[in-house]
Coordinates of C-alpha atoms and ligand atoms in Angstrom, one line a residue:
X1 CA 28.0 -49.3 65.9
X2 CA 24.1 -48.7 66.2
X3 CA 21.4 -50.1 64.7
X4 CA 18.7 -48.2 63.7
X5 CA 15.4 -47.6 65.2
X6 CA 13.6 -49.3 62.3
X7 CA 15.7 -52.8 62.1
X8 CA 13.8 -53.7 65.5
X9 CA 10.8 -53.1 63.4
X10 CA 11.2 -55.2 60.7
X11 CA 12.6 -57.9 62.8
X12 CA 9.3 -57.7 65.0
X13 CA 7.1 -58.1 61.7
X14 CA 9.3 -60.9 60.0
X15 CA 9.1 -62.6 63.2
X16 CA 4.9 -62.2 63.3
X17 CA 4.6 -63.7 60.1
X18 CA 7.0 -66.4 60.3
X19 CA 4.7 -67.1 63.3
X20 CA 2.1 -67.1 62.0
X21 CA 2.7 -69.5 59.0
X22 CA 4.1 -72.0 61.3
X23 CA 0.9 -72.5 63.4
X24 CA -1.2 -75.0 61.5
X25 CA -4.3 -74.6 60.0
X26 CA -7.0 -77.6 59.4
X27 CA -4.8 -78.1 56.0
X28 CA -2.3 -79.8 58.5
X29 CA -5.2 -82.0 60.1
X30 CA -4.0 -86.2 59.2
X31 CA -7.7 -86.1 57.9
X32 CA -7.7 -82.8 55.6
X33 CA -5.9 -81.6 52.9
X34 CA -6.3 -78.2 50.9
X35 CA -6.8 -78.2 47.3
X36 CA -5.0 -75.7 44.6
X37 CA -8.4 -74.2 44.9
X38 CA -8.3 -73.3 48.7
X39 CA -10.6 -76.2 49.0
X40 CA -10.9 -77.9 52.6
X41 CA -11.4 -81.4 52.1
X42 CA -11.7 -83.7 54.7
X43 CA -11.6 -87.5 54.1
X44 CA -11.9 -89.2 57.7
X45 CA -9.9 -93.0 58.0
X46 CA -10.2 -95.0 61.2
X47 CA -7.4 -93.5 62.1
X48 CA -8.3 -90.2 62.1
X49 CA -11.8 -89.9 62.7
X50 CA -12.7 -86.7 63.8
X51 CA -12.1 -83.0 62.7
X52 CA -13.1 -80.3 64.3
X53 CA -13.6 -76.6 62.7
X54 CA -12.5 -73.5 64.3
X55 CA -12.2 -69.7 63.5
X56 CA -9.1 -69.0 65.0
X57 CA -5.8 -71.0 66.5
X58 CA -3.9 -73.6 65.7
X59 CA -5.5 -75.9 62.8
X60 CA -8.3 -73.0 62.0
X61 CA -10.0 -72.7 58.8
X62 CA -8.0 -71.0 56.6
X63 CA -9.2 -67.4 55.4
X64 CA -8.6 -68.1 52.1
X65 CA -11.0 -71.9 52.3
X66 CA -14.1 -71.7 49.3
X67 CA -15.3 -75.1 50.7
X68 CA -15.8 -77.1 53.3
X69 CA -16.2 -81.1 52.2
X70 CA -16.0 -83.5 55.0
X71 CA -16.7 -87.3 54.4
X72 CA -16.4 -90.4 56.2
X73 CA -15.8 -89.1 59.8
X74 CA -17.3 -90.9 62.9
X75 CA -17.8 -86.8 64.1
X76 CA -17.5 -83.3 63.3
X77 CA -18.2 -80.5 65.2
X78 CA -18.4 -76.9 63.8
X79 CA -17.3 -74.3 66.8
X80 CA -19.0 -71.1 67.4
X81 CA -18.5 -68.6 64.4
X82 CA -16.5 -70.8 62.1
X83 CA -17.3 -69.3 59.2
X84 CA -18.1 -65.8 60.0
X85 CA -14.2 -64.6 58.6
X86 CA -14.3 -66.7 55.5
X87 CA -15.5 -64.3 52.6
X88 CA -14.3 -66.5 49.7
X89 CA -16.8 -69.8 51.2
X90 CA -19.2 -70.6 49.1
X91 CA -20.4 -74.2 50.3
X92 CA -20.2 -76.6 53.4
X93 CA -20.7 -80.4 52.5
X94 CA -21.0 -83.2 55.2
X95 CA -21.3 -86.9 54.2
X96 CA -21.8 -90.2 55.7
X97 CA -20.5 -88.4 59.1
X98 CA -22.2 -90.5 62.2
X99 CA -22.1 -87.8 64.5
X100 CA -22.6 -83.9 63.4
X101 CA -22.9 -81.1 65.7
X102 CA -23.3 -77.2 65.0
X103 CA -22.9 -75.0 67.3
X104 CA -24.5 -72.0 67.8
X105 CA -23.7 -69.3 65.2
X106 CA -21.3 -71.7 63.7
X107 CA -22.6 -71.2 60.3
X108 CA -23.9 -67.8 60.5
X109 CA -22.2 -65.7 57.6
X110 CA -22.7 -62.6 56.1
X111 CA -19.7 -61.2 55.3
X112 CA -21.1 -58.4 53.1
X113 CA -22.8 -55.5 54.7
X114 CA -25.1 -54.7 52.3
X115 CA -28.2 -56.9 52.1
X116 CA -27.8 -57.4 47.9
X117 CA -29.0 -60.4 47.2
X118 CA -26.7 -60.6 44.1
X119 CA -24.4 -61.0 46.3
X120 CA -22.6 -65.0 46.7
X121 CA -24.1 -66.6 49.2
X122 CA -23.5 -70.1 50.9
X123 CA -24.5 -73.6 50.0
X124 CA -25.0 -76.3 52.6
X125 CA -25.8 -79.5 52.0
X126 CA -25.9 -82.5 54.4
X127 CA -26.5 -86.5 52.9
X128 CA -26.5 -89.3 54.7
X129 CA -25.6 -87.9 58.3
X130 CA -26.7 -88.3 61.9
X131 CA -26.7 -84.9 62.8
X132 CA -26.6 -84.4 67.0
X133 CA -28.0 -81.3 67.4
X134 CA -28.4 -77.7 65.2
X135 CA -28.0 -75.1 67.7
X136 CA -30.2 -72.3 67.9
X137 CA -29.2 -69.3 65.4
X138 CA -26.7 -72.2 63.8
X139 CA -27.1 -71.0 60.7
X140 CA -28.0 -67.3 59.5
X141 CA -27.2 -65.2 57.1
X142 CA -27.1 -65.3 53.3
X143 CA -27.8 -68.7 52.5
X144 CA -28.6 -69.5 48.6
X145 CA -29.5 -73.5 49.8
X146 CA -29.7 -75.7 52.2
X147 CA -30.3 -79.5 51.1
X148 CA -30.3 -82.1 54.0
X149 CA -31.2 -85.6 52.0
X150 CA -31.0 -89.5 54.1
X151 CA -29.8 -88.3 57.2
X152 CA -30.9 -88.6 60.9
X153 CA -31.4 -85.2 62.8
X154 CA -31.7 -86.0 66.5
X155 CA -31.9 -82.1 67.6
X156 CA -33.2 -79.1 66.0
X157 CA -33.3 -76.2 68.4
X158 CA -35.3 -73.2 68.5
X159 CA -34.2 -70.6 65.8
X160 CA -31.4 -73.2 64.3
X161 CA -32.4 -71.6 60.8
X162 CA -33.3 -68.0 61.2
X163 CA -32.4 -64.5 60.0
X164 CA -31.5 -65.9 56.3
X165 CA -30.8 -63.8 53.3
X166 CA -31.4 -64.0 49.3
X167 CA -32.4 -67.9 50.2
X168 CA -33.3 -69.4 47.2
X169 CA -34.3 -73.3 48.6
X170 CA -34.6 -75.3 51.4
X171 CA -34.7 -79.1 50.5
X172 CA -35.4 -81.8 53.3
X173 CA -35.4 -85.0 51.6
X174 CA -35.5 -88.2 53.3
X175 CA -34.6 -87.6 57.0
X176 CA -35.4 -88.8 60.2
X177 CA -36.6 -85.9 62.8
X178 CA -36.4 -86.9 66.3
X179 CA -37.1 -84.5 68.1
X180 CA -37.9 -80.3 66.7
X181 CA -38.3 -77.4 69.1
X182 CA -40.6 -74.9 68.0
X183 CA -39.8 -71.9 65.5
X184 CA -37.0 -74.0 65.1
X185 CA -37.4 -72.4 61.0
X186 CA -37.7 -68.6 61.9
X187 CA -38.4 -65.2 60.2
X188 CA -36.9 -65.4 56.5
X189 CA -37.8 -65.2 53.1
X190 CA -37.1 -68.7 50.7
X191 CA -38.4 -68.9 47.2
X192 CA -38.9 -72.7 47.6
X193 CA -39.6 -74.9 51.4
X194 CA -39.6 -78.7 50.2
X195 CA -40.3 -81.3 53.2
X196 CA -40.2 -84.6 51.4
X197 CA -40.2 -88.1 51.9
X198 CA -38.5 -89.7 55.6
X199 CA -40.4 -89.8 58.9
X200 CA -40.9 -86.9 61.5
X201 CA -42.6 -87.6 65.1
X202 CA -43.9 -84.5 66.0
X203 CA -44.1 -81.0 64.2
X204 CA -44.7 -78.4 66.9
X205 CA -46.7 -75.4 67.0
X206 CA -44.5 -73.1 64.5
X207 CA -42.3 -75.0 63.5
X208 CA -42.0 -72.7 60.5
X209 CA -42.4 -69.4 62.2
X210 CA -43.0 -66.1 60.0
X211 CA -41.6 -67.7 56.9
X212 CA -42.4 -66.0 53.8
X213 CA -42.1 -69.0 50.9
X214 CA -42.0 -67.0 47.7
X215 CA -42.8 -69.9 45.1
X216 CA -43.5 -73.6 46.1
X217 CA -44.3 -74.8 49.7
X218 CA -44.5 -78.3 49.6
X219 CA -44.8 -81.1 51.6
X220 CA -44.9 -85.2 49.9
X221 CA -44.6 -88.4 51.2
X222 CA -44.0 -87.5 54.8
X223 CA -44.4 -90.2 57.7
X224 CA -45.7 -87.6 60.7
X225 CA -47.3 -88.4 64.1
X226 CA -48.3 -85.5 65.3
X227 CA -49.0 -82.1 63.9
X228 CA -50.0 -79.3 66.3
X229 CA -52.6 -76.0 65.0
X230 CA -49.8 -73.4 63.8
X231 CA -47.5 -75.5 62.7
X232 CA -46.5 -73.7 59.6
X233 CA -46.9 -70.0 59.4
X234 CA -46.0 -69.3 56.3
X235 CA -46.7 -66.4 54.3
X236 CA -47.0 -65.6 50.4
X237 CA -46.5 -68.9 48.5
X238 CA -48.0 -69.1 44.6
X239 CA -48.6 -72.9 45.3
X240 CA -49.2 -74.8 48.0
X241 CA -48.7 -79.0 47.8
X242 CA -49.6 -81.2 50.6
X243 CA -49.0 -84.5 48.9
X244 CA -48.9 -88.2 49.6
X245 CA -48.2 -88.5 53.0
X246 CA -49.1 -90.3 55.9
X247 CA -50.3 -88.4 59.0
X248 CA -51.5 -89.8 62.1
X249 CA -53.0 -86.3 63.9
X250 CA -53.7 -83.1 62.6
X251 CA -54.7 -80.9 64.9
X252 CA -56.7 -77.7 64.0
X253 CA -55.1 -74.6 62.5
X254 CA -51.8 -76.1 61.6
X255 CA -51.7 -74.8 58.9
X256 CA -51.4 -70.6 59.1
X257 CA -50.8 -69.8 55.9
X258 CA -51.7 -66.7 53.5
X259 CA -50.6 -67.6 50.1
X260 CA -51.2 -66.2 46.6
X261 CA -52.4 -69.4 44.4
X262 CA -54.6 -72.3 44.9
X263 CA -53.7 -75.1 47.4
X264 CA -53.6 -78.7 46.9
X265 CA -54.4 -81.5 49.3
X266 CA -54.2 -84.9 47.5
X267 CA -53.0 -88.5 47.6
X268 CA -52.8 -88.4 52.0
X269 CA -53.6 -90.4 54.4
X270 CA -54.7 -89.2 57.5
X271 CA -56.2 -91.1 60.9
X272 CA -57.4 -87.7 63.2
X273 CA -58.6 -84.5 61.2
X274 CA -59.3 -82.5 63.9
X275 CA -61.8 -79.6 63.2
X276 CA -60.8 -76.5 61.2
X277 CA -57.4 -78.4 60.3
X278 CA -57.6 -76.1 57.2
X279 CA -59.1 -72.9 58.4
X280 CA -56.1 -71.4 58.2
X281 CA -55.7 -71.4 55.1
X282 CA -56.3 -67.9 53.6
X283 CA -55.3 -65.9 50.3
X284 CA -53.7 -62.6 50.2
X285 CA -55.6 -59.2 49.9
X286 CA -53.8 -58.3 46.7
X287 CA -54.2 -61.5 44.8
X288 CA -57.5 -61.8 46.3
X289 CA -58.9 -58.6 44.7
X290 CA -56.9 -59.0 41.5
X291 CA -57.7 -62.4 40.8
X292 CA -60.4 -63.7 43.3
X293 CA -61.0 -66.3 45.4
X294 CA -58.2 -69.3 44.8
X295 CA -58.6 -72.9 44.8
X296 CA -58.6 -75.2 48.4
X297 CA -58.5 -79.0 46.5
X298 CA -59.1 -81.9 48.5
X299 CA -58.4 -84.8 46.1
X300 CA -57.9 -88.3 46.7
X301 CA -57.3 -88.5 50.5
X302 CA -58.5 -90.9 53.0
X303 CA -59.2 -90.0 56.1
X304 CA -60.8 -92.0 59.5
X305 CA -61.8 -89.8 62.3
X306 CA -63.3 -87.0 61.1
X307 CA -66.5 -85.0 60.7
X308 CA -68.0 -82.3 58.1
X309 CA -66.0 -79.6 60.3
X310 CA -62.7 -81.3 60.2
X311 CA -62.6 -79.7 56.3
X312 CA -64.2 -75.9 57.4
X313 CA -62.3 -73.7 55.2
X314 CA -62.1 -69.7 54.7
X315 CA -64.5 -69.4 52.4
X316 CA -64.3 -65.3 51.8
X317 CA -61.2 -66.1 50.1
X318 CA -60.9 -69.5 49.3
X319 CA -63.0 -72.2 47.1
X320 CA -63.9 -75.7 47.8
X321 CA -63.3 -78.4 45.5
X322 CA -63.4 -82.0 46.7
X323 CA -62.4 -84.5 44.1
X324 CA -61.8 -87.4 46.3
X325 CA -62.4 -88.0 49.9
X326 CA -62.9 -91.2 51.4
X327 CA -64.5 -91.5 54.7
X328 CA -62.5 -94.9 56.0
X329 CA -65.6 -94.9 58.4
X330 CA -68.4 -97.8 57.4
X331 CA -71.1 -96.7 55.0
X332 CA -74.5 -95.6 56.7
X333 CA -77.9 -93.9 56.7
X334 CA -76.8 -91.8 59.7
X335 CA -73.5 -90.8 58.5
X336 CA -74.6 -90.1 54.8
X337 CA -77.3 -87.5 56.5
X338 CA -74.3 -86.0 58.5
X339 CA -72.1 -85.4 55.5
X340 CA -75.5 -84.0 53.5
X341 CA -74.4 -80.5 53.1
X342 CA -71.0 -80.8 51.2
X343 CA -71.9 -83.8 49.8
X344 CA -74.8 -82.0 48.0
X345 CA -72.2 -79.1 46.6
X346 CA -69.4 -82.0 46.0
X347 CA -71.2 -84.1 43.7
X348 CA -70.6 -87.7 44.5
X349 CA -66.8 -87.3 45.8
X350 CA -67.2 -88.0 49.2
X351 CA -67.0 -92.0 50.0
X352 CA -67.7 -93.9 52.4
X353 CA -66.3 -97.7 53.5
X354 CA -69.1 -100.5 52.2
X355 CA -67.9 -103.0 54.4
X356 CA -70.3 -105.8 52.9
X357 CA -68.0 -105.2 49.1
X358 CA -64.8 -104.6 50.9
X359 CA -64.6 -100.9 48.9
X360 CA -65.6 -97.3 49.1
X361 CA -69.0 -96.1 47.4
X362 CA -69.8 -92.9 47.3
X363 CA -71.9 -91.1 49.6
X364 CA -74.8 -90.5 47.0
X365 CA -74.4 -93.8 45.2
X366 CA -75.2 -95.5 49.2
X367 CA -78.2 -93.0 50.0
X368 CA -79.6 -94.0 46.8
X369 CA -79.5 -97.4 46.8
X370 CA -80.1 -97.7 51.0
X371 CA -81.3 -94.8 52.5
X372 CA -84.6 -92.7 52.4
X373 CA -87.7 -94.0 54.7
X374 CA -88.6 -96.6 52.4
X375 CA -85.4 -97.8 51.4
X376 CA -83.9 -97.7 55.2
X377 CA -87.0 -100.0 56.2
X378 CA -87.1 -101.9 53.2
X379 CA -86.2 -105.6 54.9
X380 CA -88.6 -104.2 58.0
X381 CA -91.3 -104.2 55.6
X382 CA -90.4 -107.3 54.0
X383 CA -90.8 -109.6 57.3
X384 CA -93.8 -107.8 58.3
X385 CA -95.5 -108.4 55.4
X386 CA -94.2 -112.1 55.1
X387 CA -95.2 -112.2 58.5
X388 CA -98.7 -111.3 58.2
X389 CA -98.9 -113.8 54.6
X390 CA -97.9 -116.1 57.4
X391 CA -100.2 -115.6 59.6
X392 CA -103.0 -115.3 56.9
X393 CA -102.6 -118.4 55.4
X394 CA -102.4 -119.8 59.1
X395 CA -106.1 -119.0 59.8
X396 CA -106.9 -119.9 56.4
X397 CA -106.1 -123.6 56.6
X398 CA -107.4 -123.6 60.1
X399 CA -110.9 -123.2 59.1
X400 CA -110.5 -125.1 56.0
X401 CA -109.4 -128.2 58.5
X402 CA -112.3 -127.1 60.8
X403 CA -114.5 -126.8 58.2
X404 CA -113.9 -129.9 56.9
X405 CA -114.0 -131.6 60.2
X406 CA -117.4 -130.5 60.5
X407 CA -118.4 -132.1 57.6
X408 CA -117.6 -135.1 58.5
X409 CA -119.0 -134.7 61.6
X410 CA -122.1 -133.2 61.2
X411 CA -124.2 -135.2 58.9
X412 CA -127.2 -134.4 58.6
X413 CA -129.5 -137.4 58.9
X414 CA -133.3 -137.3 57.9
X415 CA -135.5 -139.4 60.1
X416 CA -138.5 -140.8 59.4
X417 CA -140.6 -139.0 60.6
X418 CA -139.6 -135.8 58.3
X419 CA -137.7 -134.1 61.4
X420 CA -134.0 -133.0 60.9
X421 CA -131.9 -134.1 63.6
X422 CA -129.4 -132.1 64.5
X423 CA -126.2 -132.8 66.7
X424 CA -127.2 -136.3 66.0
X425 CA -124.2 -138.3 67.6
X426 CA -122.8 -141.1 65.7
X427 CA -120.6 -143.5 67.2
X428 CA -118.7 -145.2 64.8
X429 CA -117.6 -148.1 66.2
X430 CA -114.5 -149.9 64.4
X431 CA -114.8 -153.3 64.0
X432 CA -111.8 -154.8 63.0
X433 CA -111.2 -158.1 61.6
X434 CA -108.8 -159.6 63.5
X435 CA -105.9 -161.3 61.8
X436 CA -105.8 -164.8 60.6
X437 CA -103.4 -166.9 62.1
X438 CA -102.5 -169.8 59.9
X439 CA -100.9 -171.7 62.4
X440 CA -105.0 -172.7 63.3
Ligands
NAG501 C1 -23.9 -93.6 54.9 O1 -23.0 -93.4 55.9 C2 -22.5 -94.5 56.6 C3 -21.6 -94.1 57.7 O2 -22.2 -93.1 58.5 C4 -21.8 -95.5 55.6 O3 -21.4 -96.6 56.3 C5 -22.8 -95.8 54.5 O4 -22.1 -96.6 53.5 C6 -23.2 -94.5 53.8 N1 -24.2 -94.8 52.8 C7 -24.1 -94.4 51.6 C8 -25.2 -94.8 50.6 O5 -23.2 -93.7 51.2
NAG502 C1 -50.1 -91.7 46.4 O1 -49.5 -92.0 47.6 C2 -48.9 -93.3 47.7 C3 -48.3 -93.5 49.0 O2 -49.2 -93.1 50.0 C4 -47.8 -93.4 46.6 O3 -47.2 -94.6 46.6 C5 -48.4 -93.0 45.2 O4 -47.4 -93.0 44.3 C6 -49.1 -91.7 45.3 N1 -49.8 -91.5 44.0 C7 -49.7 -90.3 43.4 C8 -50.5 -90.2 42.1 O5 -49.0 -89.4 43.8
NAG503 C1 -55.0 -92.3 45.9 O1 -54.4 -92.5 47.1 C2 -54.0 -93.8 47.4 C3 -53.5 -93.9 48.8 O2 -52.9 -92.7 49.3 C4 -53.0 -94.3 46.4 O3 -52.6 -95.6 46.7 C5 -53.5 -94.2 45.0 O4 -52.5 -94.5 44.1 C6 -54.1 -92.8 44.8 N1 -54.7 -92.7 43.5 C7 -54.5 -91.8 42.6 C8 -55.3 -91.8 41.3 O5 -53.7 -90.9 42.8
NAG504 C1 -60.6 -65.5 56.3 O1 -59.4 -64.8 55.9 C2 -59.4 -63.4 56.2 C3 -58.2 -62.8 55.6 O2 -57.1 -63.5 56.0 C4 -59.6 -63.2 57.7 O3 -59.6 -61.9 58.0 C5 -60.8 -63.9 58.2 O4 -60.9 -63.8 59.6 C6 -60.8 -65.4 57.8 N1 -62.0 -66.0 58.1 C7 -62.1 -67.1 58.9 C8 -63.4 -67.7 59.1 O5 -61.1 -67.6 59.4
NAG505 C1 -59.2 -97.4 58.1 O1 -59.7 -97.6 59.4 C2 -59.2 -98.8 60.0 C3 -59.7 -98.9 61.4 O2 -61.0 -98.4 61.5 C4 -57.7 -98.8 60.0 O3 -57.2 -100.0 60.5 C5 -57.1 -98.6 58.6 O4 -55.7 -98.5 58.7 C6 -57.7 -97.3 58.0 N1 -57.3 -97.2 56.6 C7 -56.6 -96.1 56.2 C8 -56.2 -96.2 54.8 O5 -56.4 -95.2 56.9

């Protein structure tokens, strides 16, 4: 008896399969378990602390995963392409991990071929992480948000966020930056860029490179060292914040940035505003002609090393307001006159440090009170002219004395024989009475 041609087949197949269920996927991992709603979760122990997510082999991520949640773990590393093959994902969350690492292309998804934007797209959000390095072109494709919040980012390659799709925000809240490569933010279009709060060394030259930031761009209570001239290049915003932060250099032209709404520098504190730090900030032909020139406001900000070119601005498309700038530099004639110009068109909002009071005062406020010729010299004239009193009254009461001297020594005597003698010298001769002694 023969079997037929076909059993071998089936017995091939069944064989695949049963295969195939009986490698492990990451649902297997001690750490991980799947949900009833394909759900990855990942819950690390001492035990088990680290998980590592892969594409394909033994403990992969299952095609059928809609989220990636790992907490807890002292590392996780996402391999190259993880997450390419999984069209049901919708988000990726990390928490309290010590060690992150995300390898090139690890994130990059776009499972649909067209570029709708109402198409799903991915959420990733990262809290209270060190993260080891982003790779470059980590994460692409269509993105709606990526939220990083308390977390420690030791490496940010060039191009780790580039080619995005449909992305609605990205939120950095809180985080450490140790060190970011340039364009490390590349080519893509977000409705909202938020850089809040945490501490950054240095932002290199594009560090947002060719971003178009539909909405908000804003940047608040930010510790930063050093900002280089085209650090953001950023296209198209309606409203640009730069808000409450601490800066200790920025250089000129770092911001590049062509938006479509007024822009608002308030609340900072900077030590170096290097000339034409906001020259680059320009407004958009179209709004420009529709609605005119926008608003540049410079309000409440203190700032120590810096002259009247430090806040040059584009001023065929762009309007100066200053509604608070204080010089941190001590109050003077010579540095009132420097600032004349803008002080003239600011009215009064530009202060200076009255180191005598211990506050600012501004600009106008100082020149009237101190400076002008007469007012500069005031204490010159003062001494002079006590000086010369002085001196007046010195020669007065010399001749008075002399005078009087005279008169007692010139007296005029008339002789007898009706001549006046002049110069007549008397000798006056003391005679003194010498004590009694009453021991006589
Ligand atoms: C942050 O993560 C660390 C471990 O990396 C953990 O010890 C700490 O409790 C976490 N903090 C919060 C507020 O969850
Ligand atoms: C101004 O900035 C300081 C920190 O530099 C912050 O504490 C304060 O709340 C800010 N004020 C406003 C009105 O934003
Ligand atoms: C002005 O800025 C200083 C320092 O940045 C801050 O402490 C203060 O609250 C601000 N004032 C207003 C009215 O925002
Ligand atoms: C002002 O902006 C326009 C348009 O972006 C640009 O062509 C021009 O060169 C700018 N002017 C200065 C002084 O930067
Ligand atoms: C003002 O300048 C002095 C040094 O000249 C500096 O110590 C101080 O921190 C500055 N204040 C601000 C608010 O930048």
């Amino acid at each position: 008896m023969r079997w037929p041609k076909w059993w071998w087949v089936v017995v091939a197949l069944h064989a695949r399969s049963l295969a195939q269920s009986i490698t492990p996927t990451i649902c297997q991992e001690e750490a991980c378990r799947c949900d009833p709603f394909t759900r990855v979760i990942c819950v690390c122990t001492r035990e088990f602390p680290e998980v590592t997510l892969r594409p394909d082999g033994a403990y992969r991520v299952p095609s059928t995963a809609t989220s990636l949640i790992m907490e807890n773990c002292d590392r996780v590393t996402f391999l190259p392409d993880t997450v390419r093959q999984l069209i049901q994902l919708r988000s990726i969350e990390l928490r309290n991990v010590d060690h992150v690492v995300i390898n090139e292309r690890a994130l990059s998804w776009s499972p649909f071929s067209n570029r709708n934007e109402m198409n799903p797209g991915l959420r990733i959000s990262i809290n209270n992480c060190t993260v080891d390095e982003i790779a470059s072109h980590a994460i692409q494709g269509r993105i709606n948000d990526v939220i990083i919040s308390n977390s420690r980012i030791k490496v940010l390659r060039p191009f780790a966020f580039s080619s995005l799709m449909g992305v609605n925000s990205i939120e950095l809240s809180d985080n450490m930056f140790e060190n970011i490569d340039i364009q490390s933010f590349k080519k893509f279009t977000v409705d909202n860029f938020i850089l809040r709060g945490g501490e950054i060394n240095i932002l290199p030259s594009r560090f947002l490179s060719d971003v178009e930031v539909t909405n908000l761009f804003r940047m608040e209570g930010v510790t930063v060292k050093y900002m280089y001239s085209f650090t953001f290049l950023v296209n198209l915003p309606k409203r640009v914040l730069i808000e409450s932060n601490h800066i200790d250099t920025i250089e000129g032209d770092a911001f590049r940035m062509v938006t479509r709404g007024p822009i608002t520098i308030r609340n900072n504190t900077v030590m170096n505003l290097r000339k034409g730090a906001f020259l680059g900030f320009t407004v958009s032909l179209q709004v420009m002609s529709i609605m005119g020139r926008q608003e540049l406001l410079i309000d409440n900000n203190t700032v120590t090393n810096l002259t009247p070119s430090s806040i040059m601005y584009n001023s065929t498309r762009l309007t100066l307001r200053v509604d608070g700038l204080n010089l941190n530099q001590s109050c003077s004639c010579g540095l009132a006159d420097e600032w004349r110009d803008i002080t003239k068109e600011q009215s009064g909002a530009i202060s200076c440090w009255y180191e005598f009071e211990g506050y600012f005062v501004s600009l106008p406020t100082y020149v009237d009170t101190r400076c002008g010729a007469f007012k500069q010299n005031f204490w010159i004239f003062v001494v002079i002219g006590i000086l010369i009193l002085l001196i007046l009254v010195a020669i007065a009461i010399f001749f008075i004395v002399r005078r009087e001297n005279e008169k007692k020594k010139k007296v005029q005597i008339v002789m007898p024989d009706g001549k006046t003698y002049r110069e007549t010298e008397f000798h006056i001769v003391v005679e003194r009475a010498e004590l009694l002694t009453t021991n006589l």
